[in-house]
Amino acid sequence: LAKTTQPISMDSYEGQEVNITCSHNNIATNDYITWYQQFPSQGPRFIIQGYKTKVTNEVASLFIPADRKSSTLSLPRVSLSDTAVYYCLVGDYLRAAGNKLTFGGGTRVLVKP
Amino acid sequence: DVKVTQSSRYLVKRTGEKVFLECVQDMDHENMFWYRQDPGLGLRLIYFSYDVKMKEKGDIPEGYSVSREKKERFSLILESASTNQTSMYLCASSLVHGRGYTFGSGTRLTVV
């Protein structure tokens, strides 16, 4: 499984855009990039997943350059409720026998009023 | 929405007790997982199962065992609880070719 590196923490203010970049230099051809969000005392929640270029949903956007060695999660106009830990994961989800994920330390995002 | 339900939110057990943590999912997912989460260590995979009666060790299986007799239920067993097993335990499930995991709300286990 490709190892990921992301910042330990980031501070932002309400209404700003937050961009979290994750490095995954050893990403394999079949690997997808997935981001999860975790609030205190809750399990992680799937936010977005992509393979290349750009993916957007109602919550976030995911930018992946052509070499796929990094990716950036973009949270538009954050609110206080976006304060959470965000995890970047890389893995091959097409393998049949247990597509297990390895979580890194995540990025703790604090949104201030 | 897929639901992953963990039987207890908080649990306090004594050292040496046998502890069962239960997890049930309602969307016919093939894969199920048990993680523990500790401050500064992130989420670490204990065991996972990709089919009924099938199991594989994760990164930290020592002191734990699992049981999957039915597709929807995955149990984590602490054979003889110890204080270093005090942690938040998270269960998750996914499809074989799934895009992501669905996690339960977690069980905070304290071993005294």
mmCIF file of C-alpha atoms in Angstrom:
data_model
loop_
_atom_site.group_PDB
_atom_site.id
_atom_site.type_symbol
_atom_site.label_atom_id
_atom_site.label_comp_id
_atom_site.label_asym_id
_atom_site.label_seq_id
_atom_site.Cartn_x
_atom_site.Cartn_y
_atom_site.Cartn_z
ATOM 1 C CA LEU A 1 0.000 0.000 0.000
ATOM 2 C CA ALA A 2 1.310 3.424 -0.903
ATOM 3 C CA LYS A 3 2.428 5.537 2.054
ATOM 4 C CA THR A 4 0.879 8.956 2.377
ATOM 5 C CA THR A 5 2.189 12.152 3.925
ATOM 6 C CA GLN A 6 -0.048 15.052 4.902
ATOM 7 C CA PRO A 7 0.301 18.041 7.235
ATOM 8 C CA ILE A 8 -0.405 17.372 10.877
ATOM 9 C CA SER A 9 -2.673 20.379 11.339
ATOM 10 C CA MET A 10 -4.140 23.443 9.647
ATOM 11 C CA ASP A 11 -6.052 26.437 10.948
ATOM 12 C CA SER A 12 -8.603 28.362 8.949
ATOM 13 C CA TYR A 13 -11.479 30.817 9.392
ATOM 14 C CA GLU A 14 -15.125 30.501 8.577
ATOM 15 C CA GLY A 15 -15.903 31.197 4.936
ATOM 16 C CA GLN A 16 -12.391 30.480 3.698
ATOM 17 C CA GLU A 17 -11.356 27.700 1.356
ATOM 18 C CA VAL A 18 -9.189 24.985 2.903
ATOM 19 C CA ASN A 19 -6.770 22.984 0.776
ATOM 20 C CA ILE A 20 -5.040 19.922 2.188
ATOM 21 C CA THR A 21 -2.313 18.346 0.105
ATOM 22 C CA CYS A 22 -1.339 14.703 0.453
ATOM 23 C CA SER A 23 1.845 13.191 -0.982
ATOM 24 C CA HIS A 24 1.846 9.605 -2.235
ATOM 25 C CA ASN A 25 5.006 9.169 -4.286
ATOM 26 C CA ASN A 26 4.708 5.382 -4.528
ATOM 27 C CA ILE A 27 1.148 5.263 -5.800
ATOM 28 C CA ALA A 28 0.497 2.219 -7.987
ATOM 29 C CA THR A 29 -1.351 2.079 -11.286
ATOM 30 C CA ASN A 30 -4.484 0.520 -9.772
ATOM 31 C CA ASP A 31 -4.584 2.729 -6.678
ATOM 32 C CA TYR A 32 -7.411 5.155 -5.977
ATOM 33 C CA ILE A 33 -7.157 8.158 -3.659
ATOM 34 C CA THR A 34 -9.793 8.490 -0.975
ATOM 35 C CA TRP A 35 -10.394 11.096 1.705
ATOM 36 C CA TYR A 36 -12.225 10.582 4.984
ATOM 37 C CA GLN A 37 -13.419 13.028 7.625
ATOM 38 C CA GLN A 38 -13.563 12.189 11.314
ATOM 39 C CA PHE A 39 -15.244 14.119 14.096
ATOM 40 C CA PRO A 40 -14.351 13.462 17.755
ATOM 41 C CA SER A 41 -15.861 10.257 19.148
ATOM 42 C CA GLN A 42 -17.153 9.173 15.748
ATOM 43 C CA GLY A 43 -15.969 6.829 13.035
ATOM 44 C CA PRO A 44 -14.411 8.273 9.848
ATOM 45 C CA ARG A 45 -16.816 9.240 7.090
ATOM 46 C CA PHE A 46 -16.129 8.877 3.360
ATOM 47 C CA ILE A 47 -15.852 12.292 1.650
ATOM 48 C CA ILE A 48 -14.525 11.819 -1.864
ATOM 49 C CA GLN A 49 -12.560 9.466 -4.058
ATOM 50 C CA GLY A 50 -10.700 9.896 -7.340
ATOM 51 C CA TYR A 51 -8.233 8.325 -9.737
ATOM 52 C CA LYS A 52 -6.982 11.244 -11.811
ATOM 53 C CA THR A 53 -7.751 14.880 -12.746
ATOM 54 C CA LYS A 54 -10.561 16.472 -10.778
ATOM 55 C CA VAL A 55 -13.537 15.105 -8.895
ATOM 56 C CA THR A 56 -16.215 17.255 -7.283
ATOM 57 C CA ASN A 57 -19.196 16.428 -5.117
ATOM 58 C CA GLU A 58 -21.493 18.393 -2.851
ATOM 59 C CA VAL A 59 -18.953 18.414 -0.039
ATOM 60 C CA ALA A 60 -15.502 18.833 -1.583
ATOM 61 C CA SER A 61 -13.266 18.753 -4.636
ATOM 62 C CA LEU A 62 -10.286 16.524 -5.211
ATOM 63 C CA PHE A 63 -7.477 17.607 -7.506
ATOM 64 C CA ILE A 64 -5.025 15.009 -8.796
ATOM 65 C CA PRO A 65 -2.155 16.021 -11.101
ATOM 66 C CA ALA A 66 -1.128 13.938 -14.073
ATOM 67 C CA ASP A 67 1.710 12.150 -12.246
ATOM 68 C CA ARG A 68 -0.687 11.234 -9.375
ATOM 69 C CA LYS A 69 2.093 11.577 -6.817
ATOM 70 C CA SER A 70 0.023 13.990 -4.783
ATOM 71 C CA SER A 71 -3.566 15.083 -4.374
ATOM 72 C CA THR A 72 -5.325 18.092 -2.869
ATOM 73 C CA LEU A 73 -8.599 18.038 -1.011
ATOM 74 C CA SER A 74 -10.394 21.365 -1.291
ATOM 75 C CA LEU A 75 -13.141 22.348 1.141
ATOM 76 C CA PRO A 76 -14.946 25.455 -0.095
ATOM 77 C CA ARG A 77 -16.174 28.080 2.360
ATOM 78 C CA VAL A 78 -15.628 26.103 5.553
ATOM 79 C CA SER A 79 -17.791 26.493 8.617
ATOM 80 C CA LEU A 80 -17.137 25.695 12.265
ATOM 81 C CA SER A 81 -18.691 22.269 11.728
ATOM 82 C CA ASP A 82 -15.900 21.351 9.315
ATOM 83 C CA THR A 83 -13.459 21.192 12.228
ATOM 84 C CA ALA A 84 -12.312 17.575 12.067
ATOM 85 C CA VAL A 85 -9.446 15.278 11.179
ATOM 86 C CA TYR A 86 -9.072 14.548 7.467
ATOM 87 C CA TYR A 87 -7.373 11.370 6.271
ATOM 88 C CA CYS A 88 -5.873 10.738 2.847
ATOM 89 C CA LEU A 89 -5.687 7.091 1.831
ATOM 90 C CA VAL A 90 -4.365 5.347 -1.236
ATOM 91 C CA GLY A 91 -5.293 1.812 -2.160
ATOM 92 C CA ASP A 92 -6.365 -0.629 -4.809
ATOM 93 C CA TYR A 93 -10.093 -1.055 -4.376
ATOM 94 C CA LEU A 94 -10.454 -3.527 -7.196
ATOM 95 C CA ARG A 95 -8.758 -6.421 -5.458
ATOM 96 C CA ALA A 96 -11.254 -9.015 -4.429
ATOM 97 C CA ALA A 97 -9.796 -10.220 -1.182
ATOM 98 C CA GLY A 98 -10.229 -7.462 1.319
ATOM 99 C CA ASN A 99 -9.489 -3.975 0.111
ATOM 100 C CA LYS A 100 -8.074 -3.006 3.469
ATOM 101 C CA LEU A 101 -7.072 0.565 4.070
ATOM 102 C CA THR A 102 -4.150 1.831 6.093
ATOM 103 C CA PHE A 103 -4.783 5.140 7.792
ATOM 104 C CA GLY A 104 -2.026 7.653 8.418
ATOM 105 C CA GLY A 105 -2.094 10.321 11.082
ATOM 106 C CA GLY A 106 -4.464 12.635 9.245
ATOM 107 C CA THR A 107 -4.656 16.431 9.171
ATOM 108 C CA ARG A 108 -6.389 18.157 12.043
ATOM 109 C CA VAL A 109 -8.312 21.129 10.628
ATOM 110 C CA LEU A 110 -9.482 23.785 13.049
ATOM 111 C CA VAL A 111 -11.967 26.324 11.733
ATOM 112 C CA LYS A 112 -12.106 29.493 13.789
ATOM 113 C CA PRO A 113 -14.949 32.024 13.905
ATOM 114 C CA ASP B 1 -27.760 4.469 3.746
ATOM 115 C CA VAL B 2 -25.581 1.648 4.966
ATOM 116 C CA LYS B 3 -25.603 1.301 8.671
ATOM 117 C CA VAL B 4 -22.842 -0.197 10.726
ATOM 118 C CA THR B 5 -23.952 -0.693 14.296
ATOM 119 C CA GLN B 6 -21.652 -1.403 17.189
ATOM 120 C CA SER B 7 -23.362 -2.953 20.167
ATOM 121 C CA SER B 8 -21.922 -0.716 22.869
ATOM 122 C CA ARG B 9 -20.848 2.907 22.895
ATOM 123 C CA TYR B 10 -18.947 2.677 26.173
ATOM 124 C CA LEU B 11 -17.670 -0.396 27.973
ATOM 125 C CA VAL B 12 -15.695 -0.889 31.176
ATOM 126 C CA LYS B 13 -14.134 -4.286 31.825
ATOM 127 C CA ARG B 14 -11.706 -5.742 34.317
ATOM 128 C CA THR B 15 -8.252 -7.041 33.519
ATOM 129 C CA GLY B 16 -8.392 -10.700 32.556
ATOM 130 C CA GLU B 17 -12.021 -10.668 31.452
ATOM 131 C CA LYS B 18 -13.049 -12.045 28.072
ATOM 132 C CA VAL B 19 -14.599 -9.206 26.088
ATOM 133 C CA PHE B 20 -16.839 -9.388 23.041
ATOM 134 C CA LEU B 21 -17.353 -6.391 20.768
ATOM 135 C CA GLU B 22 -20.141 -6.869 18.257
ATOM 136 C CA CYS B 23 -20.635 -5.211 14.900
ATOM 137 C CA VAL B 24 -23.563 -5.574 12.511
ATOM 138 C CA GLN B 25 -23.990 -4.104 9.021
ATOM 139 C CA ASP B 26 -27.218 -4.059 7.057
ATOM 140 C CA MET B 27 -26.148 -3.712 3.422
ATOM 141 C CA ASP B 28 -24.792 -7.130 2.513
ATOM 142 C CA HIS B 29 -21.166 -5.973 2.404
ATOM 143 C CA GLU B 30 -18.600 -8.695 1.905
ATOM 144 C CA ASN B 31 -15.748 -7.007 3.773
ATOM 145 C CA MET B 32 -15.707 -6.137 7.449
ATOM 146 C CA PHE B 33 -12.916 -4.658 9.548
ATOM 147 C CA TRP B 34 -11.910 -3.911 13.107
ATOM 148 C CA TYR B 35 -9.653 -0.956 13.883
ATOM 149 C CA ARG B 36 -8.495 0.570 17.110
ATOM 150 C CA GLN B 37 -7.740 4.236 17.445
ATOM 151 C CA ASP B 38 -5.391 5.750 19.988
ATOM 152 C CA PRO B 39 -4.183 9.340 20.375
ATOM 153 C CA GLY B 40 -1.054 9.931 18.340
ATOM 154 C CA LEU B 41 -1.241 6.512 16.666
ATOM 155 C CA GLY B 42 -4.172 7.003 14.324
ATOM 156 C CA LEU B 43 -6.292 4.055 13.217
ATOM 157 C CA ARG B 44 -4.646 0.658 13.212
ATOM 158 C CA LEU B 45 -6.132 -2.426 11.606
ATOM 159 C CA ILE B 46 -6.609 -5.387 13.936
ATOM 160 C CA TYR B 47 -8.404 -7.953 11.758
ATOM 161 C CA PHE B 48 -10.530 -8.045 8.666
ATOM 162 C CA SER B 49 -12.808 -10.519 6.976
ATOM 163 C CA TYR B 50 -13.744 -10.733 3.303
ATOM 164 C CA ASP B 51 -16.282 -13.541 3.610
ATOM 165 C CA VAL B 52 -18.154 -15.627 6.143
ATOM 166 C CA LYS B 53 -15.730 -17.657 8.258
ATOM 167 C CA MET B 54 -12.774 -15.991 6.523
ATOM 168 C CA LYS B 55 -10.423 -13.732 8.434
ATOM 169 C CA GLU B 56 -7.036 -12.161 8.002
ATOM 170 C CA LYS B 57 -4.717 -10.513 10.455
ATOM 171 C CA GLY B 58 -4.198 -6.817 10.227
ATOM 172 C CA ASP B 59 -1.290 -4.858 11.610
ATOM 173 C CA ILE B 60 -1.864 -5.478 15.346
ATOM 174 C CA PRO B 61 -3.709 -8.802 15.872
ATOM 175 C CA GLU B 62 -1.937 -9.839 19.067
ATOM 176 C CA GLY B 63 -4.323 -10.305 21.961
ATOM 177 C CA TYR B 64 -7.385 -10.328 19.716
ATOM 178 C CA SER B 65 -9.418 -12.838 17.760
ATOM 179 C CA VAL B 66 -12.472 -12.471 15.534
ATOM 180 C CA SER B 67 -15.514 -14.406 14.480
ATOM 181 C CA ARG B 68 -17.670 -14.090 11.384
ATOM 182 C CA GLU B 69 -20.379 -16.746 11.364
ATOM 183 C CA LYS B 70 -22.869 -14.645 9.409
ATOM 184 C CA LYS B 71 -22.242 -12.134 6.659
ATOM 185 C CA GLU B 72 -23.717 -9.220 8.549
ATOM 186 C CA ARG B 73 -21.964 -9.757 11.877
ATOM 187 C CA PHE B 74 -18.283 -9.442 12.771
ATOM 188 C CA SER B 75 -17.192 -9.902 16.371
ATOM 189 C CA LEU B 76 -13.944 -8.839 17.981
ATOM 190 C CA ILE B 77 -12.843 -10.885 20.974
ATOM 191 C CA LEU B 78 -10.343 -9.897 23.610
ATOM 192 C CA GLU B 79 -9.408 -13.253 25.104
ATOM 193 C CA SER B 80 -8.004 -11.777 28.309
ATOM 194 C CA ALA B 81 -8.394 -8.028 28.495
ATOM 195 C CA SER B 82 -5.410 -5.965 29.529
ATOM 196 C CA THR B 83 -5.065 -2.287 30.349
ATOM 197 C CA ASN B 84 -3.123 -1.629 27.137
ATOM 198 C CA GLN B 85 -6.238 -2.610 25.227
ATOM 199 C CA THR B 86 -8.040 0.454 26.531
ATOM 200 C CA SER B 87 -8.938 2.230 23.310
ATOM 201 C CA MET B 88 -11.616 3.319 20.862
ATOM 202 C CA TYR B 89 -12.616 0.367 18.676
ATOM 203 C CA LEU B 90 -14.092 1.024 15.254
ATOM 204 C CA CYS B 91 -15.847 -1.447 12.996
ATOM 205 C CA ALA B 92 -16.206 -0.832 9.247
ATOM 206 C CA SER B 93 -17.624 -2.585 6.206
ATOM 207 C CA SER B 94 -17.259 -2.284 2.453
ATOM 208 C CA LEU B 95 -18.169 -3.965 -0.807
ATOM 209 C CA VAL B 96 -15.569 -6.161 -2.486
ATOM 210 C CA HIS B 97 -15.047 -3.568 -5.178
ATOM 211 C CA GLY B 98 -16.318 -0.781 -3.039
ATOM 212 C CA ARG B 99 -15.414 2.835 -3.252
ATOM 213 C CA GLY B 100 -15.153 3.347 0.444
ATOM 214 C CA TYR B 101 -15.702 2.105 3.942
ATOM 215 C CA THR B 102 -18.679 2.766 6.188
ATOM 216 C CA PHE B 103 -17.704 3.018 9.823
ATOM 217 C CA GLY B 104 -19.677 2.480 12.990
ATOM 218 C CA SER B 105 -19.740 5.060 15.763
ATOM 219 C CA GLY B 106 -17.147 3.222 17.807
ATOM 220 C CA THR B 107 -16.919 1.526 21.184
ATOM 221 C CA ARG B 108 -14.789 3.188 23.815
ATOM 222 C CA LEU B 109 -13.410 0.351 25.901
ATOM 223 C CA THR B 110 -11.751 0.943 29.244
ATOM 224 C CA VAL B 111 -9.947 -1.945 30.925
ATOM 225 C CA VAL B 112 -9.329 -1.392 34.614
#
